[in-house]
Short mmCIF file of C-alpha atoms in Angstrom, two decimals:
data_model
loop_
_atom_site.label_atom_id
_atom_site.label_comp_id
_atom_site.label_asym_id
_atom_site.label_seq_id
_atom_site.Cartn_x
_atom_site.Cartn_y
_atom_site.Cartn_z
CA MET P 1 -3.17 -2.68 -24.06
CA PRO P 2 -6.68 -3.55 -22.74
CA LYS P 3 -8.11 -1.86 -19.63
CA ILE P 4 -8.11 -3.87 -16.43
CA ARG P 5 -11.58 -5.06 -15.35
CA PRO P 6 -12.92 -5.52 -11.79
CA LEU P 7 -12.74 -9.32 -12.15
CA ASP P 8 -9.09 -9.02 -13.24
CA ARG P 9 -8.35 -6.99 -10.12
CA ILE P 10 -10.01 -9.64 -7.93
CA LEU P 11 -8.00 -12.46 -9.51
CA VAL P 12 -4.72 -10.56 -9.14
CA LEU P 13 -5.64 -9.68 -5.55
CA LEU P 14 -6.13 -13.39 -4.79
CA ALA P 15 -2.69 -14.08 -6.26
CA VAL P 16 -1.24 -11.27 -4.10
CA LEU P 17 -2.85 -12.74 -0.98
CA LEU P 18 -1.38 -16.16 -1.83
CA ALA P 19 2.04 -14.54 -2.23
CA CYS P 20 1.56 -12.87 1.19
CA TYR P 21 0.71 -16.27 2.69
CA GLN P 22 3.81 -17.75 1.09
CA VAL P 23 6.10 -15.03 2.48
CA VAL P 24 4.62 -15.33 5.99
CA VAL P 25 4.26 -19.09 6.48
CA GLY P 26 4.90 -20.96 3.23
CA ILE P 27 8.68 -20.93 3.34
CA GLU P 28 9.27 -21.51 7.06
CA GLY P 29 11.81 -24.15 7.97
CA LEU P 30 14.01 -23.81 4.87
CA GLY P 31 17.64 -22.67 4.82
CA THR P 32 18.42 -18.98 5.38
CA PHE P 33 19.51 -18.39 1.77
CA ALA P 34 16.44 -20.13 0.36
CA ILE P 35 14.10 -18.17 2.66
CA ALA P 36 15.76 -14.90 1.60
CA ALA P 37 15.56 -15.84 -2.09
CA TYR P 38 11.91 -16.94 -1.93
CA THR P 39 11.01 -13.84 0.12
CA VAL P 40 12.48 -11.65 -2.62
CA GLY P 41 10.76 -13.71 -5.36
CA PHE P 42 7.29 -13.81 -3.82
CA GLY P 43 7.75 -10.28 -2.49
CA ALA P 44 8.44 -8.97 -6.00
CA LEU P 45 5.39 -10.89 -7.25
CA LEU P 46 3.34 -9.30 -4.48
CA ILE P 47 4.53 -5.75 -5.24
CA ALA P 48 4.06 -6.20 -9.00
CA GLY P 49 0.56 -7.58 -8.38
CA LEU P 50 -0.39 -4.63 -6.20
CA LEU P 51 0.87 -2.21 -8.85
CA VAL P 52 -1.19 -3.98 -11.53
CA ILE P 53 -4.26 -3.70 -9.27
CA ILE P 54 -3.60 0.02 -8.67
CA LEU P 55 -2.42 1.13 -12.10
CA GLY P 56 -3.78 -1.46 -14.52
CA PHE P 57 -2.01 -3.57 -17.18
CA GLU P 58 -0.33 -0.48 -18.65
CA ILE P 59 2.20 -0.53 -15.81
CA LEU P 60 3.57 -3.81 -17.21
CA ASP P 61 4.99 -1.82 -20.13
CA SER P 62 7.16 0.18 -17.73
CA PRO P 63 10.92 -0.59 -17.64
CA HIS P 64 10.73 -0.71 -13.84
CA ILE P 65 8.26 -3.59 -14.00
CA ALA P 66 10.46 -5.40 -16.54
CA ILE P 67 13.15 -5.35 -13.85
CA VAL P 68 10.80 -6.47 -11.08
CA SER P 69 9.54 -9.28 -13.32
CA THR P 70 13.15 -10.38 -13.82
CA VAL P 71 13.77 -10.46 -10.06
CA ILE P 72 10.92 -12.98 -9.63
CA PRO P 73 12.30 -15.93 -11.68
CA LEU P 74 15.91 -15.15 -10.75
CA SER P 75 15.27 -15.27 -7.01
CA LEU P 76 12.90 -18.25 -7.16
CA SER P 77 15.43 -20.21 -9.21
CA ALA P 78 18.23 -19.15 -6.82
CA GLY P 79 16.16 -20.51 -3.93
CA LEU P 80 15.62 -23.81 -5.73
CA VAL P 81 19.31 -24.14 -6.61
CA SER P 82 20.26 -23.40 -2.99
CA GLU P 83 17.86 -26.04 -1.70
CA PHE P 84 18.67 -28.87 -4.09
CA PHE P 85 22.16 -28.10 -5.42
CA PRO P 86 23.84 -26.16 -2.60
CA ALA P 87 27.25 -26.78 -4.18
CA VAL P 88 26.45 -24.35 -7.01
CA GLN P 89 24.58 -21.84 -4.85
CA THR P 90 27.35 -19.22 -4.98
CA PRO P 91 28.08 -19.47 -8.73
CA TYR P 92 24.36 -19.26 -9.45
CA LEU P 93 24.01 -16.24 -7.15
CA VAL P 94 26.84 -14.55 -9.07
CA PHE P 95 25.07 -15.37 -12.36
CA ALA P 96 21.77 -14.02 -11.01
CA LEU P 97 23.33 -10.74 -9.87
CA VAL P 98 25.24 -10.25 -13.14
CA ALA P 99 22.13 -11.09 -15.18
CA LEU P 100 20.01 -8.67 -13.17
CA GLY P 101 22.67 -5.99 -13.54
CA ALA P 102 22.73 -6.60 -17.30
CA VAL P 103 18.94 -6.32 -17.54
CA ILE P 104 18.95 -3.06 -15.56
CA PHE P 105 21.86 -1.59 -17.54
CA THR P 106 20.53 -2.50 -20.96
CA ARG P 107 16.99 -1.38 -20.09
CA TYR P 108 18.05 2.11 -19.01
CA ARG P 109 21.19 2.71 -21.08
CA LEU P 110 21.03 0.70 -24.30
CA ALA P 111 17.41 -0.42 -24.89
CA GLY P 112 16.60 -1.98 -28.31
CA ASN P 113 17.93 -5.46 -29.11
CA ALA P 114 20.51 -5.50 -26.31
CA ALA P 115 17.78 -5.00 -23.72
CA LEU P 116 15.64 -7.71 -25.33
CA ILE P 117 18.52 -10.23 -25.51
CA ALA P 118 19.51 -9.66 -21.87
CA LEU P 119 15.88 -10.05 -20.78
CA VAL P 120 15.18 -13.16 -22.84
CA PHE P 121 18.43 -14.89 -21.86
CA THR P 122 17.91 -14.22 -18.14
CA HIS P 123 14.27 -15.34 -18.21
CA ALA P 124 15.13 -18.43 -20.28
CA VAL P 125 17.82 -19.69 -17.87
CA SER P 126 15.91 -18.95 -14.66
CA GLY P 127 12.60 -20.09 -16.17
CA LEU P 128 14.05 -23.43 -17.27
CA ILE P 129 15.43 -24.01 -13.77
CA ILE P 130 12.02 -23.27 -12.21
CA PHE P 131 10.37 -25.65 -14.70
CA ILE P 132 12.85 -28.53 -14.85
CA LEU P 133 14.34 -28.73 -11.36
CA PRO P 134 11.10 -29.30 -9.38
CA VAL P 135 9.84 -31.82 -11.97
CA VAL P 136 13.11 -33.79 -11.83
CA VAL P 137 13.43 -33.84 -8.03
CA SER P 138 9.80 -34.82 -7.59
CA LEU P 139 9.92 -37.56 -10.22
CA THR P 140 13.16 -39.00 -8.79
CA GLY P 141 11.65 -39.20 -5.32
CA ARG P 142 13.79 -36.52 -3.66
CA THR P 143 10.58 -34.63 -2.81
CA PRO P 144 6.88 -35.56 -2.73
CA LEU P 145 5.32 -35.62 -6.19
CA LEU P 146 3.26 -32.51 -5.45
CA PHE P 147 6.45 -30.43 -5.46
CA GLY P 148 6.32 -30.84 -9.25
CA MET P 149 3.53 -28.22 -9.15
CA VAL P 150 6.27 -25.59 -8.85
CA GLY P 151 7.54 -26.77 -12.23
CA VAL P 152 4.01 -26.66 -13.65
CA GLY P 153 3.70 -23.06 -12.47
CA GLY P 154 7.07 -22.28 -14.01
CA ALA P 155 6.03 -23.88 -17.32
CA LEU P 156 2.77 -21.92 -17.45
CA ILE P 157 4.39 -18.55 -16.84
CA GLY P 158 7.15 -19.54 -19.28
CA ILE P 159 4.58 -20.20 -22.01
CA PHE P 160 3.00 -16.84 -21.29
CA GLY P 161 6.43 -15.20 -21.56
CA LEU P 162 6.99 -16.89 -24.94
CA LEU P 163 3.60 -15.76 -26.24
CA LEU P 164 4.38 -12.24 -25.04
CA SER P 165 7.76 -12.37 -26.83
CA PHE P 166 6.03 -13.36 -30.09
CA LEU P 167 3.62 -10.49 -29.63
CA LYS P 168 6.46 -8.02 -29.02
CA ALA P 169 8.26 -9.37 -32.08
CA GLU P 170 5.07 -8.63 -34.08
CA ARG P 171 4.47 -12.32 -34.83
CA PRO P 172 1.57 -12.88 -32.40
CA LEU P 173 0.14 -16.34 -31.76
CA LEU P 174 -2.52 -14.75 -29.56
CA SER P 175 -3.83 -11.21 -29.84
CA GLU P 176 -2.91 -8.64 -27.23
CA GLU P 177 -6.50 -8.64 -25.90
CA GLN P 178 -6.54 -12.45 -25.59
CA LEU P 179 -3.14 -12.53 -23.89
CA TRP P 180 -3.93 -9.89 -21.27
CA GLY P 181 -7.45 -11.25 -20.90
CA TRP P 182 -5.92 -14.54 -19.66
CA PHE P 183 -3.14 -12.93 -17.62
CA PRO P 184 -4.98 -12.40 -14.25
CA ALA P 185 -6.32 -15.97 -14.19
CA LEU P 186 -2.91 -17.30 -15.24
CA ILE P 187 -1.04 -15.40 -12.53
CA LEU P 188 -3.49 -16.79 -9.95
CA VAL P 189 -3.04 -20.36 -11.23
CA VAL P 190 0.76 -19.98 -11.32
CA THR P 191 0.92 -18.58 -7.78
CA SER P 192 -1.43 -21.33 -6.56
CA ALA P 193 0.81 -23.96 -8.17
CA PHE P 194 3.88 -22.47 -6.45
CA VAL P 195 2.13 -22.35 -3.06
CA LEU P 196 0.87 -25.95 -3.44
CA GLY P 197 4.29 -27.19 -4.50
CA PHE P 198 6.19 -25.44 -1.73
CA ALA P 199 3.67 -26.69 0.85
CA VAL P 200 5.19 -30.19 0.71
CA VAL P 201 8.89 -29.36 1.17
CA MET C 1 -43.33 9.18 3.93
CA SER C 2 -41.23 8.13 0.96
CA ALA C 3 -40.14 11.75 0.41
CA PHE C 4 -39.12 11.90 4.08
CA LEU C 5 -37.12 8.69 3.80
CA SER C 6 -35.49 9.94 0.62
CA MET C 7 -34.54 13.17 2.39
CA ILE C 8 -33.03 11.23 5.31
CA ARG C 9 -31.10 9.02 2.91
CA SER C 10 -29.78 12.03 1.05
CA ARG C 11 -28.77 13.72 4.34
CA LEU C 12 -26.95 10.61 5.57
CA HIS C 13 -25.18 10.33 2.23
CA SER C 14 -23.99 13.94 2.55
CA TYR C 15 -22.83 13.33 6.14
CA TRP C 16 -20.99 10.21 4.94
CA ILE C 17 -19.06 12.38 2.46
CA LEU C 18 -18.35 14.93 5.20
CA ILE C 19 -16.59 12.36 7.38
CA LYS C 20 -14.23 11.13 4.56
CA SER C 21 -15.14 7.53 5.28
CA LEU C 22 -12.00 5.87 3.82
CA GLN C 23 -9.56 8.12 5.69
CA THR C 24 -11.58 7.74 8.91
CA ALA C 25 -11.69 3.97 8.48
CA LEU C 26 -7.93 3.76 7.98
CA LEU C 27 -7.25 5.78 11.14
CA LEU C 28 -9.80 3.70 13.02
CA VAL C 29 -7.96 0.54 11.95
CA THR C 30 -4.68 2.01 13.25
CA GLY C 31 -6.35 2.71 16.62
CA LEU C 32 -7.71 -0.82 16.91
CA ALA C 33 -4.37 -2.27 15.80
CA GLY C 34 -2.60 -0.18 18.46
CA TYR C 35 -4.91 -1.64 21.10
CA ILE C 36 -4.66 -5.24 19.86
CA SER C 37 -0.86 -4.93 19.54
CA VAL C 38 -0.57 -5.35 23.32
CA ALA C 39 -0.30 -9.00 24.26
CA GLY C 40 -3.03 -9.99 26.69
CA ALA C 41 -5.28 -7.02 25.89
CA ASP C 42 -8.98 -7.60 26.68
CA LEU C 43 -10.50 -8.51 23.31
CA SER C 44 -14.14 -8.65 24.39
CA PRO C 45 -16.43 -7.53 21.55
CA GLY C 46 -18.06 -4.83 23.71
CA LEU C 47 -14.77 -3.13 24.46
CA LEU C 48 -13.54 -3.38 20.86
CA LEU C 49 -16.83 -1.86 19.74
CA SER C 50 -16.40 0.97 22.26
CA ILE C 51 -12.88 1.71 21.00
CA ALA C 52 -14.07 1.65 17.38
CA GLY C 53 -17.12 3.78 18.21
CA SER C 54 -15.26 6.42 20.21
CA LEU C 55 -12.51 6.69 17.57
CA PHE C 56 -15.04 6.80 14.74
CA LEU C 57 -16.93 9.67 16.36
CA ALA C 58 -13.85 11.68 17.37
CA ILE C 59 -12.11 11.28 13.98
CA SER C 60 -15.31 11.91 12.03
CA GLY C 61 -16.05 14.96 14.16
CA SER C 62 -12.65 16.51 13.50
CA THR C 63 -13.04 15.78 9.77
CA VAL C 64 -16.47 17.45 9.62
CA LEU C 65 -15.11 20.52 11.45
CA ASN C 66 -12.20 20.58 9.00
CA MET C 67 -14.72 20.55 6.13
CA VAL C 68 -16.66 23.42 7.73
CA TYR C 69 -13.57 25.59 8.17
CA ASP C 70 -12.16 24.79 4.71
CA ARG C 71 -15.43 25.13 2.77
CA ASP C 72 -14.13 28.27 1.00
CA ILE C 73 -11.02 26.34 -0.12
CA ASP C 74 -13.13 23.39 -1.21
CA SER C 75 -15.32 25.62 -3.34
CA LYS C 76 -12.25 26.84 -5.30
CA MET C 77 -10.82 23.41 -6.12
CA PRO C 78 -12.29 21.25 -8.91
CA ARG C 79 -11.43 18.15 -6.87
CA THR C 80 -13.58 19.23 -3.91
CA CYS C 81 -16.13 21.73 -5.20
CA TRP C 82 -18.80 18.99 -5.42
CA ARG C 83 -18.69 18.33 -1.67
CA PRO C 84 -21.88 18.93 0.40
CA LEU C 85 -20.77 22.26 1.93
CA PRO C 86 -19.58 24.09 -1.23
CA THR C 87 -22.68 22.92 -3.12
CA GLY C 88 -25.01 23.97 -0.28
CA ARG C 89 -26.48 20.50 0.25
CA VAL C 90 -25.50 20.91 3.91
CA THR C 91 -25.39 24.35 5.55
CA PRO C 92 -22.25 25.42 7.47
CA ARG C 93 -24.32 25.77 10.65
CA GLU C 94 -25.73 22.25 10.33
CA ALA C 95 -22.27 20.79 9.66
CA LEU C 96 -20.78 22.76 12.55
CA VAL C 97 -23.40 21.43 14.97
CA LEU C 98 -22.91 17.90 13.60
CA GLY C 99 -19.11 18.14 13.89
CA LEU C 100 -19.19 19.52 17.43
CA LEU C 101 -21.77 16.98 18.60
CA ILE C 102 -20.00 13.90 17.30
CA SER C 103 -16.62 15.25 18.44
CA LEU C 104 -18.01 15.76 21.93
CA ALA C 105 -19.66 12.34 21.90
CA GLY C 106 -16.43 10.69 20.73
CA ALA C 107 -14.24 12.45 23.30
CA ALA C 108 -16.70 11.75 26.11
CA TRP C 109 -16.99 8.07 25.13
CA ALA C 110 -13.19 7.81 24.98
CA CYS C 111 -12.79 9.46 28.41
CA SER C 112 -15.41 7.12 29.87
CA LEU C 113 -13.23 4.18 28.82
CA ASP C 114 -10.00 5.60 30.25
CA TRP C 115 -8.74 9.10 30.99
CA LEU C 116 -5.36 8.60 29.32
CA TYR C 117 -7.02 7.12 26.21
CA GLY C 118 -9.51 9.98 26.15
CA GLY C 119 -6.69 12.49 26.57
CA VAL C 120 -4.72 11.12 23.61
CA VAL C 121 -7.86 10.95 21.44
CA PHE C 122 -8.65 14.56 22.36
CA ALA C 123 -5.04 15.58 21.62
CA GLY C 124 -5.45 14.09 18.12
CA TRP C 125 -8.68 16.05 17.65
CA PHE C 126 -7.03 19.25 18.92
CA PHE C 127 -3.97 18.91 16.66
CA ASP C 128 -6.16 18.22 13.64
CA VAL C 129 -8.84 20.88 14.13
CA VAL C 130 -7.09 23.71 15.95
CA VAL C 131 -3.39 23.45 15.13
CA TYR C 132 -3.54 21.98 11.61
CA THR C 133 -6.81 23.25 10.15
CA VAL C 134 -7.40 26.60 11.84
CA TRP C 135 -3.90 27.77 12.67
CA LEU C 136 -1.36 26.44 10.16
CA LYS C 137 -2.91 24.98 6.99
CA ARG C 138 -3.25 28.37 5.25
CA ARG C 139 0.06 29.69 6.58
CA THR C 140 2.75 27.09 5.96
CA ALA C 141 3.46 23.98 3.91
CA TRP C 142 4.83 22.45 7.12
CA SER C 143 1.30 22.20 8.54
CA ILE C 144 1.27 18.57 7.36
CA VAL C 145 3.64 17.70 10.21
CA TRP C 146 0.89 18.63 12.66
CA GLY C 147 -1.66 16.83 10.55
CA GLY C 148 0.68 13.85 10.75
CA ILE C 149 0.95 14.09 14.52
CA ALA C 150 -2.85 14.12 14.70
CA GLY C 151 -2.94 11.07 12.40
CA GLY C 152 -0.57 9.21 14.72
CA MET C 153 -2.76 9.70 17.79
CA PRO C 154 -5.33 6.90 17.26
CA VAL C 155 -2.67 4.17 17.23
CA LEU C 156 -0.99 5.73 20.28
CA ALA C 157 -4.35 6.01 22.06
CA GLY C 158 -5.25 2.39 21.32
CA ARG C 159 -1.98 1.11 22.71
CA ALA C 160 -2.19 3.43 25.74
CA LEU C 161 -5.67 2.09 26.53
CA ALA C 162 -4.44 -1.51 26.54
CA LEU C 163 -1.30 -0.76 28.57
CA GLY C 164 -2.54 1.97 30.90
CA HIS C 165 0.48 4.09 30.00
CA LEU C 166 2.45 5.32 26.99
CA ASP C 167 5.41 3.26 25.78
CA TRP C 168 8.13 3.45 23.15
CA ILE C 169 6.38 0.98 20.85
CA GLY C 170 3.30 3.20 20.80
CA VAL C 171 5.49 6.21 20.05
CA LEU C 172 7.18 4.26 17.21
CA LEU C 173 3.83 3.23 15.73
CA SER C 174 2.70 6.83 15.99
CA ALA C 175 5.95 7.98 14.35
CA ALA C 176 5.41 5.46 11.54
CA VAL C 177 2.03 7.08 10.82
CA LEU C 178 3.52 10.58 11.18
CA PHE C 179 6.26 9.86 8.61
CA TRP C 180 3.88 7.93 6.37
CA ILE C 181 1.61 11.01 6.13
CA PRO C 182 4.03 12.98 3.86
CA THR C 183 4.14 10.04 1.42
CA HIS C 184 0.36 10.10 1.36
CA ILE C 185 -0.26 13.87 1.41
CA LEU C 186 2.68 15.11 -0.70
CA THR C 187 1.97 12.73 -3.57
CA PHE C 188 -1.58 14.05 -3.38
CA SER C 189 -0.48 17.69 -3.36
CA MET C 190 1.66 17.04 -6.46
CA ARG C 191 -1.24 15.33 -8.23
CA TYR C 192 -3.57 18.24 -7.45
CA PHE C 193 -0.93 20.97 -7.63
CA ASP C 194 -3.11 23.34 -9.68
CA ASP C 195 -6.07 22.90 -7.34
CA TYR C 196 -4.05 23.87 -4.28
CA ARG C 197 -2.41 26.80 -6.09
CA GLN C 198 -5.82 28.04 -7.19
CA ALA C 199 -6.99 27.96 -3.57
CA CYS C 200 -3.73 29.65 -2.38
CA ILE C 201 -2.90 26.81 0.01
CA PRO C 202 0.85 26.51 0.63
CA THR C 203 2.10 23.01 -0.15
CA PHE C 204 5.58 21.48 -0.39
CA PRO C 205 5.51 21.44 -4.23
CA SER C 206 4.48 25.12 -4.39
CA ALA C 207 6.94 26.20 -1.68
CA TYR C 208 10.00 24.09 -2.59
CA GLY C 209 9.33 22.57 -6.03
CA PHE C 210 8.59 19.04 -7.17
CA GLN C 211 12.02 17.44 -6.88
CA PRO C 212 12.64 18.45 -3.23
CA THR C 213 9.11 17.23 -2.52
CA ARG C 214 9.95 13.85 -4.03
CA LEU C 215 13.12 13.72 -1.95
CA THR C 216 11.06 14.49 1.17
CA ILE C 217 8.68 11.67 0.25
CA ALA C 218 11.57 9.24 -0.19
CA VAL C 219 13.22 10.21 3.11
CA SER C 220 9.95 10.11 5.06
CA SER C 221 9.13 6.71 3.50
CA VAL C 222 12.47 5.36 4.75
CA VAL C 223 11.81 6.69 8.26
CA ALA C 224 8.20 5.43 8.25
CA ALA C 225 9.30 1.95 7.15
CA LEU C 226 12.10 1.81 9.74
CA ALA C 227 9.75 2.96 12.51
CA MET C 228 7.14 0.39 11.47
CA ILE C 229 9.67 -2.47 11.36
CA ALA C 230 11.19 -1.44 14.71
CA ALA C 231 7.69 -1.32 16.22
CA GLY C 232 6.98 -4.74 14.68
CA VAL C 233 10.11 -6.15 16.34
CA GLY C 234 9.10 -4.51 19.64
CA ILE C 235 5.58 -5.96 19.45
CA GLY C 236 7.10 -9.39 18.84
CA LEU C 237 5.94 -10.09 15.30
CA THR C 238 7.06 -13.50 14.09
CA ALA C 239 9.72 -13.80 11.38
CA GLY C 240 7.06 -14.43 8.72
CA PHE C 241 5.17 -11.22 9.40
CA LEU C 242 8.43 -9.29 9.70
CA ARG C 243 9.42 -10.63 6.27
CA LEU C 244 6.10 -9.47 4.83
CA MET C 245 6.49 -6.08 6.50
CA GLY C 246 9.98 -5.88 5.01
CA VAL C 247 8.60 -6.70 1.55
CA LEU C 248 5.90 -4.02 1.76
CA SER C 249 8.43 -1.51 3.13
CA ALA C 250 10.80 -2.33 0.27
CA GLY C 251 7.95 -1.75 -2.19
CA LEU C 252 7.21 1.63 -0.64
CA LEU C 253 10.88 2.64 -0.75
CA LEU C 254 11.37 1.43 -4.33
CA LEU C 255 8.36 3.40 -5.51
CA ALA C 256 9.46 6.52 -3.61
CA VAL C 257 13.02 6.35 -4.95
CA THR C 258 11.91 5.53 -8.51
CA SER C 259 9.47 8.40 -8.36
CA MET C 260 12.36 10.67 -7.42
CA LEU C 261 14.75 9.40 -10.12
CA ARG C 262 12.25 8.94 -12.94
CA PRO C 263 9.19 10.97 -12.01
CA SER C 264 5.86 10.48 -13.72
CA GLU C 265 2.26 11.26 -12.88
CA ARG C 266 1.35 7.56 -13.09
CA LEU C 267 4.11 6.54 -10.66
CA ASN C 268 3.14 9.36 -8.30
CA PHE C 269 -0.44 8.07 -8.26
CA GLY C 270 0.82 4.52 -7.74
CA LEU C 271 2.89 5.65 -4.76
CA PHE C 272 -0.11 7.49 -3.28
CA LYS C 273 -2.30 4.39 -3.47
CA PHE C 274 0.47 2.01 -2.42
CA ALA C 275 1.14 4.12 0.68
CA SER C 276 -2.47 3.62 1.82
CA LEU C 277 -2.25 -0.12 1.21
CA TYR C 278 1.08 -0.20 3.07
CA MET C 279 -0.39 1.34 6.20
CA LEU C 280 -3.51 -0.83 6.07
CA GLY C 281 -1.38 -3.94 5.45
CA ALA C 282 1.03 -3.17 8.28
CA MET C 283 -1.82 -2.63 10.75
CA LEU C 284 -3.65 -5.79 9.63
CA MET C 285 -0.43 -7.75 10.10
CA ILE C 286 -0.23 -6.59 13.71
CA VAL C 287 -3.86 -7.58 14.28
CA LEU C 288 -3.44 -11.01 12.62
CA GLU C 289 -0.30 -11.73 14.62
CA MET C 290 -1.88 -10.91 17.96
CA LEU C 291 -5.27 -12.62 17.42
#
């Protein structure tokens, strides 16, 4: 894994500051459940970002970070579901908790394929919600069009996740250096897209 | 002339190392945050500069005196043997005079602003230099408690200056710093375990072992976070800032607990750095809220 450079640290720091902004003012006025879910999501992003700044990209290989990175899409998607489909808020919360539990259990107890399947399944479901839901509600007029930026952010991080999966499966579409070289800029763009999108709801 | 300037520059650089600029800056920020945390406090630039100046001098003075007293320890530890006193770039006498002068200047400046403020600043200096450095550091691993009390004085002093008296919020802020200190210092003493053992300085890891030390870090992190959040509520932080404080506190706790359950050198270092960012972040939040 490549060493983190000063510019990488600056880009991740900007993303962390945007996540701070989002936690403090960006989610005011929403429902209690949505605020809690987004606080957890952006909070986990913030903590993970700080750890990358402190410890470098190597920390992303840690099983603890795999769990934190699962909390981010699960909680953001739970917030979106709560806001736009409150009727399925509780079932989705149950799914999110079970999925998180499965990721934690398989990561520490089983590892191997079981851990990979649990991680991929959880990220796929929550990632698709973060991508599709904002695009649909913004295109159908339920929210201003700019809210679709949340979906754009979700798509970008989803593509990164796919590329990372190919790399882990030893069928890389981009080299490890290229992938991590783009990561800091990508995380800043994704966080900016989320902040822009949430600014209009 | 150029040789003279070069000598001055080199001297100032050595003095800068003697005052541990990052640690001093962090404590200075806590003092300013303590002052600004009081709604309606006079925020005129002159007064803020006086608070910063008096705290800078008093904290720097105590740090220089600490370096003078501990120069024999510093010379034994690879981490610190390059410092100006062990290498002879600054003589002990010169550093002693410097430390006493800036301590005196800081305490006098603080007392000229307000007697209570000056008294609390002096108490911090006394706990750090006399109780922690001279009396207890070489005798017991528990000396860090007194170092922690000294570290909590700037924020208490700042708040006392704005209020004119001590209050429970100031005590809570001070307690948050006090309980944050073990997270900061004990992770450090685990990272440099061999250095401290070589210098025969009692630390928690050498006295009680690594796992009890990690447990102590986790427990003190919980108490520090609770004290900080309670102080935040008392100050009147808005829900947004309280949420952010909760997030940072959760990060601190997660790292402390993970470090206890699945210890590693990397995680220990991460916790050490994160703890500094936590304190800086919490204090900046208070400042941003009140400005």
